[in-house]
Coordinates of C-alpha atoms and ligand atoms in Angstrom, one line a residue:
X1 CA 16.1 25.2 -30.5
X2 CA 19.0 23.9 -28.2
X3 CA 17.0 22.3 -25.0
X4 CA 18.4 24.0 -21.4
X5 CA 17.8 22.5 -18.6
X6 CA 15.9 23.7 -15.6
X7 CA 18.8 23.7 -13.5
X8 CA 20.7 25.5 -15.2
X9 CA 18.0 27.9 -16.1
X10 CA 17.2 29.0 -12.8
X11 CA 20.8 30.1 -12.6
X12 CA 21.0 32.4 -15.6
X13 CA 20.5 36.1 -15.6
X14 CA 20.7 37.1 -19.0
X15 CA 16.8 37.8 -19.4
X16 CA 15.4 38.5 -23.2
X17 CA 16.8 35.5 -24.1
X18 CA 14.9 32.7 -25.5
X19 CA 15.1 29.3 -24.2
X20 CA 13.9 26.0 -24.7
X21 CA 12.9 23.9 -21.7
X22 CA 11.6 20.5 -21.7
X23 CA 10.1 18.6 -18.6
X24 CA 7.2 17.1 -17.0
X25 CA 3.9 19.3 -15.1
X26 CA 4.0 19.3 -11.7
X27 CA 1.2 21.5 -11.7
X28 CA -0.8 24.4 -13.2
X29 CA -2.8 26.8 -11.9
X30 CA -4.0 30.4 -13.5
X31 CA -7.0 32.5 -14.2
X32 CA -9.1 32.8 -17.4
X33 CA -5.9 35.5 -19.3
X34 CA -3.0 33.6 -17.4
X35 CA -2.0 30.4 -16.6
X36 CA 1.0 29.0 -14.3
X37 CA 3.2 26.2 -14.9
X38 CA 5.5 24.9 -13.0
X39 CA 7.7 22.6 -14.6
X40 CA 10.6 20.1 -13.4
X41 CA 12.9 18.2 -15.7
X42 CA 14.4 16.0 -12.7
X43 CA 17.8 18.1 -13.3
X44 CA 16.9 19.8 -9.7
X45 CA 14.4 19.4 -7.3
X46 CA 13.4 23.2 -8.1
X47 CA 10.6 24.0 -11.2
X48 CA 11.0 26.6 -13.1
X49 CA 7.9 28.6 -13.2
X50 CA 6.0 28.9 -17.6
X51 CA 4.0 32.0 -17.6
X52 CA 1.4 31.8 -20.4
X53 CA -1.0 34.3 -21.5
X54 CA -4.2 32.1 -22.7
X55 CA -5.2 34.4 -25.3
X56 CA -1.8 33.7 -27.0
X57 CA -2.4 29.5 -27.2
X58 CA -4.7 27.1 -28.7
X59 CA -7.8 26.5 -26.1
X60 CA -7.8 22.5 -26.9
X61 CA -3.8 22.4 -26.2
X62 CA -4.4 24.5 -23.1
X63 CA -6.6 21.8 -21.4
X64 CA -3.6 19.1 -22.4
X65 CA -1.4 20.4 -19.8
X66 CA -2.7 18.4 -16.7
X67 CA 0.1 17.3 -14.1
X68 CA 2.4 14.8 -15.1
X69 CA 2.1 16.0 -19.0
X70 CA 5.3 16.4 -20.7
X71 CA 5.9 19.6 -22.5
X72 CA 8.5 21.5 -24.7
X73 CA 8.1 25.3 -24.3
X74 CA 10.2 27.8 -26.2
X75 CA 9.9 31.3 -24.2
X76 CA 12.1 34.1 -23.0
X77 CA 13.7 34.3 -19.6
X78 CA 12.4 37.0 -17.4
X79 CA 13.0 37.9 -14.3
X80 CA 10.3 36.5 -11.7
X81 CA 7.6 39.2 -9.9
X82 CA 6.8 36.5 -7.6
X83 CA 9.0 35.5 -4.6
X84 CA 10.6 31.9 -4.2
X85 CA 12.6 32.2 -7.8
X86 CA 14.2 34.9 -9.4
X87 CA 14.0 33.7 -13.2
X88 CA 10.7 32.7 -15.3
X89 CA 9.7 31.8 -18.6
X90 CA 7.0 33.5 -20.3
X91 CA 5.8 31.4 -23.0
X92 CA 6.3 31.5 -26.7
X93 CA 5.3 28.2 -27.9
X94 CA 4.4 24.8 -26.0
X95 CA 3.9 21.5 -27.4
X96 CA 2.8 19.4 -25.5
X97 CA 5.1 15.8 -26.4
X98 CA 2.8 13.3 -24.4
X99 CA -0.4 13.9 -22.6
X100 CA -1.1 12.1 -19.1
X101 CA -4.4 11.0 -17.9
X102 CA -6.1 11.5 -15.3
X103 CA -5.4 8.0 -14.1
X104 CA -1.7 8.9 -13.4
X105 CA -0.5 7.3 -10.3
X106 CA 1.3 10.3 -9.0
X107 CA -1.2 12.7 -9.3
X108 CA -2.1 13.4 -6.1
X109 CA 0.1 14.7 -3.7
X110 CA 0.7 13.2 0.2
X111 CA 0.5 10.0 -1.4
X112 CA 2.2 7.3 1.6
X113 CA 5.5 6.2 1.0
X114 CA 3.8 2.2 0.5
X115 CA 1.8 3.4 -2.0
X116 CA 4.5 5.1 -4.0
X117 CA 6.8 1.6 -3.5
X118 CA 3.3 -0.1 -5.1
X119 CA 4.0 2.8 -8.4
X120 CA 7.9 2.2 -7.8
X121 CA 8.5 2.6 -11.6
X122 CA 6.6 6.1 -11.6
X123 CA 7.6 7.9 -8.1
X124 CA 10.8 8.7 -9.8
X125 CA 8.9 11.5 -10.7
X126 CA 8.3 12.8 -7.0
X127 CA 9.8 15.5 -5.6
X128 CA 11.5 13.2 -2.7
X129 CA 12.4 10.1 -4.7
X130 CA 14.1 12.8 -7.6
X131 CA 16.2 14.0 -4.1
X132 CA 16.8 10.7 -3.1
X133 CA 18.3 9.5 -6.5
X134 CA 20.3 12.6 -7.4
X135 CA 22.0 11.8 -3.8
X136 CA 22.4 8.4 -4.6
X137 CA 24.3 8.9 -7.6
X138 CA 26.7 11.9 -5.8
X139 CA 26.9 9.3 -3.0
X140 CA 28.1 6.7 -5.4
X141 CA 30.7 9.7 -7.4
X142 CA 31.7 10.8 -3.5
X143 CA 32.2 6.9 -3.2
X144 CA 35.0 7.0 -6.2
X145 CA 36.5 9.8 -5.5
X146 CA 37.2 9.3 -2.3
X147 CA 38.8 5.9 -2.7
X148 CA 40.5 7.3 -6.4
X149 CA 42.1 10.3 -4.4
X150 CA 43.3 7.5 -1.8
X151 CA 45.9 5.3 -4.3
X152 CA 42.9 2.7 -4.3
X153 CA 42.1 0.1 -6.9
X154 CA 38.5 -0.2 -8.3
X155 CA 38.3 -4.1 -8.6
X156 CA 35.8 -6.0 -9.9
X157 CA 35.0 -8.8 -8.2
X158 CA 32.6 -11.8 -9.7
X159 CA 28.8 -11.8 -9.1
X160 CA 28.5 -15.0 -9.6
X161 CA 30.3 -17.3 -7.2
X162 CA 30.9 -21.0 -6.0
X163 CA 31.7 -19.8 -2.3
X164 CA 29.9 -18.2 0.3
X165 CA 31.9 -15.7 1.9
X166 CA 29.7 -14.9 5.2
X167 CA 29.3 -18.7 5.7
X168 CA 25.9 -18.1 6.5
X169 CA 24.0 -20.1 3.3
X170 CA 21.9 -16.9 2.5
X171 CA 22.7 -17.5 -1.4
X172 CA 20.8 -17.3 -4.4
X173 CA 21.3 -20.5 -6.3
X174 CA 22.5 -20.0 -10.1
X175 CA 21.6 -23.0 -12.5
X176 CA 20.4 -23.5 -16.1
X177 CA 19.2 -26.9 -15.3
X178 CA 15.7 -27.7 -15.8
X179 CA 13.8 -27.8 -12.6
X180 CA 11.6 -29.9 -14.7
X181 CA 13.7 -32.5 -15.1
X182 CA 16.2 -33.0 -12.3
X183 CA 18.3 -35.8 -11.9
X184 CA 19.4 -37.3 -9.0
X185 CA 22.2 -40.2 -7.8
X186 CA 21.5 -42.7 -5.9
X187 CA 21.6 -40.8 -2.5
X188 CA 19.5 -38.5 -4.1
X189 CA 21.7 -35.7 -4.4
X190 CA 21.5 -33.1 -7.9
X191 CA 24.6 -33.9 -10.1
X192 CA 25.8 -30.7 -11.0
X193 CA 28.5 -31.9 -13.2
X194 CA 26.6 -31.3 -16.4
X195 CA 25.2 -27.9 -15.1
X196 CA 26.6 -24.8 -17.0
X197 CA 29.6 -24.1 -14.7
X198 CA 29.9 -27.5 -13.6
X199 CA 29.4 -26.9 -10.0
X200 CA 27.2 -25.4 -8.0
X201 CA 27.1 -21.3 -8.0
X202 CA 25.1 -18.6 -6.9
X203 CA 25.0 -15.0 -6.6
X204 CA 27.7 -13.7 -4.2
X205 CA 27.1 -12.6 -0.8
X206 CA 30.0 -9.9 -0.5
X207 CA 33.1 -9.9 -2.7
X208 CA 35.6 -10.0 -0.5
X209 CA 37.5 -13.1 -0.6
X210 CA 38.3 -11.8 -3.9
X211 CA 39.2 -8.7 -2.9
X212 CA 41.3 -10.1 -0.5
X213 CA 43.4 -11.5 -3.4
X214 CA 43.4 -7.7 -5.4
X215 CA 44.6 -6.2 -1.8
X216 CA 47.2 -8.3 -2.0
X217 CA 48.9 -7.9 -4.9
X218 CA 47.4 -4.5 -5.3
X219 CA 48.0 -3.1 -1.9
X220 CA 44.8 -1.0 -1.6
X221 CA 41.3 -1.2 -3.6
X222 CA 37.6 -1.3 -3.6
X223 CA 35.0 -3.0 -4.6
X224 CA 31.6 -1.4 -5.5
X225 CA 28.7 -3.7 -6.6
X226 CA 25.8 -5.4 -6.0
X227 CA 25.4 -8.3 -3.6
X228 CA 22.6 -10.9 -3.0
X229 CA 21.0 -12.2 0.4
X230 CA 18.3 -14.8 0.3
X231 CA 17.6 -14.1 4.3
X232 CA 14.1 -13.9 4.8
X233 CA 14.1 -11.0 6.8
X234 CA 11.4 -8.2 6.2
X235 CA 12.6 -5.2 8.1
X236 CA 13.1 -1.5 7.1
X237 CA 17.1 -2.4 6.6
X238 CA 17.5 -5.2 4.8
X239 CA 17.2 -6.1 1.0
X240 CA 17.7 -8.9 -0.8
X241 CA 19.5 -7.1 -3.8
X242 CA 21.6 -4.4 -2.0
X243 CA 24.8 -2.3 -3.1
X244 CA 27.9 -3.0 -1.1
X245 CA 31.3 -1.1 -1.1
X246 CA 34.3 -3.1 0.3
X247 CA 38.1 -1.5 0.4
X248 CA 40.5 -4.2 1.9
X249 CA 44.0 -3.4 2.5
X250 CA 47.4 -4.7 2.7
X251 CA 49.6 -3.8 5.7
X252 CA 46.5 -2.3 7.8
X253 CA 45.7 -3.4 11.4
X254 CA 42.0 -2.9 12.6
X255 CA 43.2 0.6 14.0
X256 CA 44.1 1.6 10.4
X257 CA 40.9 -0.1 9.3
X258 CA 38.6 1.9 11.9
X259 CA 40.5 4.8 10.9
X260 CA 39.6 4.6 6.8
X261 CA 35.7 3.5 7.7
X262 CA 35.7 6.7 10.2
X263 CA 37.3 9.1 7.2
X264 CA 35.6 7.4 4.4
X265 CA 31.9 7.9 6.0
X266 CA 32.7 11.6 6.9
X267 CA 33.6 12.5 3.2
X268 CA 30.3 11.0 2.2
X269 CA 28.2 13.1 4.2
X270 CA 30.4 16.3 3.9
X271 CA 29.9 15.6 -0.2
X272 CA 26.5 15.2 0.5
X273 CA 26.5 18.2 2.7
X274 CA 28.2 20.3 -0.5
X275 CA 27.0 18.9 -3.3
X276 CA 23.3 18.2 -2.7
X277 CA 21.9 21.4 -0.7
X278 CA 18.8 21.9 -2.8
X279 CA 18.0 18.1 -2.0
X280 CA 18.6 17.9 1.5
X281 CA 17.1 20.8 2.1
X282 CA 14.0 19.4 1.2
X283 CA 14.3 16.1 2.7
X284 CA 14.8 18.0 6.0
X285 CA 11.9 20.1 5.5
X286 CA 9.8 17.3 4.3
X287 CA 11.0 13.9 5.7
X288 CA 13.0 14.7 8.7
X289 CA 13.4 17.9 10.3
X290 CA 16.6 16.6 12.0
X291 CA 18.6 15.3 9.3
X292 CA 20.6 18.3 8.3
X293 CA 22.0 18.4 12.0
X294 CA 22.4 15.0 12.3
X295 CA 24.3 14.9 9.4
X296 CA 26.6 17.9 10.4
X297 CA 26.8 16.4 13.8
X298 CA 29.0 12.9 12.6
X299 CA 31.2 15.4 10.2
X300 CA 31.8 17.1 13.0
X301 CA 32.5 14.8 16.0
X302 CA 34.9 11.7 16.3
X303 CA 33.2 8.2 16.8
X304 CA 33.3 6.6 19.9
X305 CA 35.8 3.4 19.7
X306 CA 35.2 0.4 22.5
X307 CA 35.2 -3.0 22.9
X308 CA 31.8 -5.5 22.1
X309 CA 32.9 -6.6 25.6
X310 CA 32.8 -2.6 27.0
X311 CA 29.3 -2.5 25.2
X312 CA 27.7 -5.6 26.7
X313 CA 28.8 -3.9 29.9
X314 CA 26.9 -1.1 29.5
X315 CA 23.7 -2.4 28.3
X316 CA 23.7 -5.0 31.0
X317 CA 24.2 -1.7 33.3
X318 CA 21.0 -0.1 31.3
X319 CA 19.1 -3.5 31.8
X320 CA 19.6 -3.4 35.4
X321 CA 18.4 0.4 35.6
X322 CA 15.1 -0.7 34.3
X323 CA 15.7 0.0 30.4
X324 CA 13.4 -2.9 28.6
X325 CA 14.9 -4.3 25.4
X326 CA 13.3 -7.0 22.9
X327 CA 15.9 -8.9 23.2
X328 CA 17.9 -10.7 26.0
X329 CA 21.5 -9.2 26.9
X330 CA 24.6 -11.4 28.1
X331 CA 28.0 -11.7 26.6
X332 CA 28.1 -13.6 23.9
X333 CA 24.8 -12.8 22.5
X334 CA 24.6 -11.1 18.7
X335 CA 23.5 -7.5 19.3
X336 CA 20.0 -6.8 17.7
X337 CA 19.4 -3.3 16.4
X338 CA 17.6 -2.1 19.2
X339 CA 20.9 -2.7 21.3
X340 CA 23.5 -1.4 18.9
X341 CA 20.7 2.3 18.8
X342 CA 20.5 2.0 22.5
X343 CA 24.4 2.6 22.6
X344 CA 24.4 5.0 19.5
X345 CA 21.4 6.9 20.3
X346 CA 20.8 7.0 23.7
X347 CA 24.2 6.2 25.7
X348 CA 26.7 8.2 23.7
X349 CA 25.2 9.7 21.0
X350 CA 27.8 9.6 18.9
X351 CA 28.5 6.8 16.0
X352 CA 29.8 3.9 17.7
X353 CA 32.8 1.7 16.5
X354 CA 32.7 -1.6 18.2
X355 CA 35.5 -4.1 18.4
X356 CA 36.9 -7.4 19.3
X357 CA 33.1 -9.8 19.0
X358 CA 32.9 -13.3 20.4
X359 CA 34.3 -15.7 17.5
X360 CA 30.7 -17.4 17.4
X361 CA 28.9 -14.5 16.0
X362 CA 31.8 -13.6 13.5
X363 CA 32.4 -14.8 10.1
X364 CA 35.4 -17.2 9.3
X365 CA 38.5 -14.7 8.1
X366 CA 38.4 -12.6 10.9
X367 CA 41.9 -12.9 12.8
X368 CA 41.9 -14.1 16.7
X369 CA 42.3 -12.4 19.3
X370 CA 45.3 -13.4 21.9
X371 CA 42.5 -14.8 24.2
X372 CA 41.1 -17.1 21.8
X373 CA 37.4 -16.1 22.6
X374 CA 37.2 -12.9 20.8
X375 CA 38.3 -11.9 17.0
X376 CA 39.5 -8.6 15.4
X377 CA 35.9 -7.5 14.7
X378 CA 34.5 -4.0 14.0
X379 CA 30.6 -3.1 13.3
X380 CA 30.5 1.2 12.8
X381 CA 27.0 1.6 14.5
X382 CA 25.0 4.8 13.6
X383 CA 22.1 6.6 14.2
X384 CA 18.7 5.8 13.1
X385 CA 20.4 2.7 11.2
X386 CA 22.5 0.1 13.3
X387 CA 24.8 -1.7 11.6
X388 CA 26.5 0.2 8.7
X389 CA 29.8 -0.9 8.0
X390 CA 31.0 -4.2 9.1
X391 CA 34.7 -5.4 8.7
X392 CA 37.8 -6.6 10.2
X393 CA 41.3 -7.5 10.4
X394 CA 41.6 -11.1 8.7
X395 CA 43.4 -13.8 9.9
X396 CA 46.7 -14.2 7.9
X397 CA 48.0 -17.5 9.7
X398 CA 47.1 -20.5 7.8
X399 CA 47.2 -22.8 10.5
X400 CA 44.8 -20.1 12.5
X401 CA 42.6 -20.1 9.9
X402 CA 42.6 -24.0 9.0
X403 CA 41.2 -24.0 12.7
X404 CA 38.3 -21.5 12.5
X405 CA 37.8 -23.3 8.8
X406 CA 37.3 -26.7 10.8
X407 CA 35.7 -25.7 13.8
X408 CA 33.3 -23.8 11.7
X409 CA 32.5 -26.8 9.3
X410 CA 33.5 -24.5 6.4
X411 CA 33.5 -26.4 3.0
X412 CA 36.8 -25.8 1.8
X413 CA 36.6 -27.3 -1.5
X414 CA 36.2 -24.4 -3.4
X415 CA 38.3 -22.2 -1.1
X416 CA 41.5 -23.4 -2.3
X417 CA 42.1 -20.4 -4.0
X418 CA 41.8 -18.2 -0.3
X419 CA 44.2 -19.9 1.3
X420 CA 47.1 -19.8 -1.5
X421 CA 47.0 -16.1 0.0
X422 CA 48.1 -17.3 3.6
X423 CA 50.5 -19.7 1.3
X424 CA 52.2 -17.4 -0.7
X425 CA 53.7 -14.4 0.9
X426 CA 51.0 -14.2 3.7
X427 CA 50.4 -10.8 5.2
X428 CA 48.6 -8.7 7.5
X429 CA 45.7 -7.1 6.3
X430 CA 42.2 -5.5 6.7
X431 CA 38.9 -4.7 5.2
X432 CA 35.1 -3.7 5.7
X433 CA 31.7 -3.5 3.9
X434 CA 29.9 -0.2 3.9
X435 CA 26.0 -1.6 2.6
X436 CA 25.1 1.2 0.0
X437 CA 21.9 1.9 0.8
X438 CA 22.5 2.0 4.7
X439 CA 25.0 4.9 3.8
X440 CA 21.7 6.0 1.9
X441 CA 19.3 6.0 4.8
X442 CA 21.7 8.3 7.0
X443 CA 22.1 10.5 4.4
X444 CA 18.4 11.4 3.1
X445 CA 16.7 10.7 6.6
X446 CA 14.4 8.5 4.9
X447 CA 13.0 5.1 7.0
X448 CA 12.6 2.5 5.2
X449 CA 15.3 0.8 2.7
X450 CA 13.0 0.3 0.6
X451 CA 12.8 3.6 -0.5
X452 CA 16.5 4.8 -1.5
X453 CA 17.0 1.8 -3.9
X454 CA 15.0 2.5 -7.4
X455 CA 13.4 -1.1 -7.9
X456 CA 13.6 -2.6 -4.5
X457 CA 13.8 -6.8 -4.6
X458 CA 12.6 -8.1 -0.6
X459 CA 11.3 -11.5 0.2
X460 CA 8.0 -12.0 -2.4
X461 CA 8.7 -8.3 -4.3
X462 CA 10.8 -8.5 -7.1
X463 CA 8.3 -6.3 -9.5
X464 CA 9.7 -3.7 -12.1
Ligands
4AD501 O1 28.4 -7.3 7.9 P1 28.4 -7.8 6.5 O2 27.6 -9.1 6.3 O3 29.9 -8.0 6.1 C1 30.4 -8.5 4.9 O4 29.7 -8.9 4.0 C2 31.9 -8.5 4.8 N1 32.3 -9.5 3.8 C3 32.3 -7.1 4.5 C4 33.8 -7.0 4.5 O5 34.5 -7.1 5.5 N2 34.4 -6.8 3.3 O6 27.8 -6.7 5.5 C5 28.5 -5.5 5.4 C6 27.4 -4.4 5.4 C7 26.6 -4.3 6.6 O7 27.3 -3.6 7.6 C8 25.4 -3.6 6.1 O8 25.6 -2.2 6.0 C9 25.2 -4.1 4.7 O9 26.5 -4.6 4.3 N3 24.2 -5.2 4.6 C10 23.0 -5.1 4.1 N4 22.4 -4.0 3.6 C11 21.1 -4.2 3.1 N5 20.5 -5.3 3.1 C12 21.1 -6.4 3.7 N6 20.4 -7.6 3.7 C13 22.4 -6.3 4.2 N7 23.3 -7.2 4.7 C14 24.4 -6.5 5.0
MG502 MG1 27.7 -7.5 9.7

């Protein structure tokens, strides 16, 4: 018989039917004539309840179905007596397709998050990490659609690269040389010449100098793939292997650019809002009791737009009313998360878009400002998370960005390609990064990064 599955199940009202389910045991429970089975085949967060009469089944078979068994059960669709669901399956026939012992790691429930990241290839099977990942993939189909239904371009762009777009030598070296066996010139520097590409590579950072060269020629796209940070930094937001999704576009200014990163974000969280109910329902019930408002709450209101000057300001104002940060405050300084939540959270509380960052704490491309001191930065700042987009307008004068190149000590050897842009046909234009899983954090409420990426890689983790 023709497997249904359990979401669709719970939506039919045709009882007398007979169906056949498949799915794992949450649990069982029952007296000595009838047992209880509830039953989830990851297709929703909801199980649909078995109903078997004991005296109808095989007593050894019986004592098989322990939680986290897998079973096929043919039986007919009634209408549930007990509250919660309104359809139930009273059991013809179960086979049980693979017993699990006793020893299963998600047995118990109220396990801590740290211990399910320990049993990362087996809390797929949890109730909040089967949430977590259905929202993750109708994050990464809201992700599409949006930018589909906007005339952009998906483009790929390389994972492995020879440059390093941030400029900020977090890479992951590539090679097929022998460690073994290196050899070395006579100033003791690796000869890469004979290595596979001939050059030195490594995993890229963020693929936007190449998307830069698809926005213009293209006009519009996106980029959607994974990126690589070797920064040693063990907090709840950071990964070493982390999604990123990077539209650049020709002919925008950073108002246009503030304006997409502002629209894009809300039709994320209103998809999430209308496609993943049953999920986020249960996130706010069992992870955060605020999330649903919070996440109605930036649909809902326009982001607050100011200047990293404006914001300084303010939390130099805070400082001198007595607020205590980590961190010291002054103009000039790069904003720590505990700032960039002070102005979400507690000042305006309202997402944040902040502009126009000293060129010391900027990255390369970004175009200068008229005052020399500041460049055409914007960071979207959000609740609970920080940081969650960061882009800008890029500098399309090649003398203006030969200068930051210089100034900056940019090796330039392998960026010859970049500047043919500002060459040939230079033109205004604009782009950000929106990190994946931050995006994933705001949506599903849960606290650690860790925990909305399947097979998390962090400094000294890189199991499963
Ligand atoms: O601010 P970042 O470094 O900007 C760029 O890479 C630009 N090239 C983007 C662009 O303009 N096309 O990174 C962009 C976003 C951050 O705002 C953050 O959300 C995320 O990527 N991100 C990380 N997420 C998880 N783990 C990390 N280690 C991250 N580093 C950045
Ligand atoms: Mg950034």
């Amino acid at each position: 018989m023709k497997r249904t599955k359990i979401t669709e199940v719970l939506q039919r009202q045709d009882f007398g039917t007979e169906v056949n389910v498949k799915g794992w045991v949450r649990t069982r429970r029952g007296s000595k004539s009838v047992n209880f089975i509830a039953l989830n085949d990851g297709s929703t967060i909801n199980n649909v309840q078995i109903v078997a009469d004991v005296e109808r089944f095989d007593a050894e078979m019986l004592k098989q179905i322990t939680t986290g068994a897998c079973l096929s059960v043919n039986g007919i669709l009634v209408q549930s007596q007990g509250s919660g669901q309104n359809v139930e399956i009273q059991a013809n026939t179960i086979e049980v397709l693979g017993v699990c012992g006793n020893d299963y790691p998600m047995q118990k429930k109220g396990q801590s998050f740290e211990y399910m990241r320990q049993h990362a290839h087996m809390r797929l099977r949890t109730n909040t990490f089967g949430a977590v990942f259905r929202i993750r993939h109708n994050m990464a189909m809201a992700i599409h659609h949006y930018f589909h239904e906007h005339g952009f371009f998906y483009f790929h762009t390389p994972i492995i690269t020879g440059s390093d777009c941030e400029g900020a030598g977090q890479m992951f070296q590539v090679t097929t040389k022998n460690l073994y066996d290196l050899k070395k010139d006579e100033e003791g520097k690796i000869d890469y010449s004979d290595d596979f590409f001939g050059k030195t590579t490594s995993l890229t950072v963020s693929g936007q100098l190449e998307g830069e060269l698809g926005a213009t020629a293209l006009g519009a796209i996106y980029t959607f793939g994974p990126t690589f940070r070797a920064e040693n930094s063990n907090t709840p937001r950071h990964l070493a292997e982390f999604w990123m999704i990077e539209p650049e576009v020709a002919f925008y200014d950073i108002t246009d650019n503030m304006d997409l990163a502002e629209d894009f974000i809300k039709y994320c969280v209103r998809w999430a809002l209308d496609n993943c109910k049953d999920d986020l329902d249960f996130l706010n019930k069992m992870v955060d009791k605020n999330l649903l408002e919070r996440l109605n709450f930036v649909v809902e209101h326009d982001f607050v737009r100011l200047t990293y000057s404006e914001g300084i300001k303010i939390l130099e104002e805070a400082v001198a009313a007595g607020h205590k940060f980590e961190f010291p405050i002054y103009w000039g300084v790069d904003l720590a998360s505990e700032h960039e939540r002070y102005l979400v959270e507690e000042h305006f509380k309202k997402p944040v878009i902040l502009t126009d960052y000293p060129k010391e704490i900027k990255a390369f491309y970004m175009k200068l400002n008229d005052d020399g001191k500041t460049v055409r930065a914007m960071d979207v700042l959000f609740p609970q998370i920080g940081e969650i987009i960061g882009g800008s307008e890029r500098e399309e004068n090649y003398e203006k960005l030969m200068g930051r190149i210089n100034e900056m000590n940019i090796p330039m050897k392998d960026m010859w390609w970049y500047l043919d842009t500002r060459k040939f046909g230079t033109c205004p234009h604009s782009g950000f990064g929106l990190g994946f899983e931050r995006l994933m954090l705001f949506v599903t409420g849960m606290q650690n990064i860790r925990d909305v990426i399947p097979f998390p890689r962090t400094p000294k983790t890189a199991e499963f």
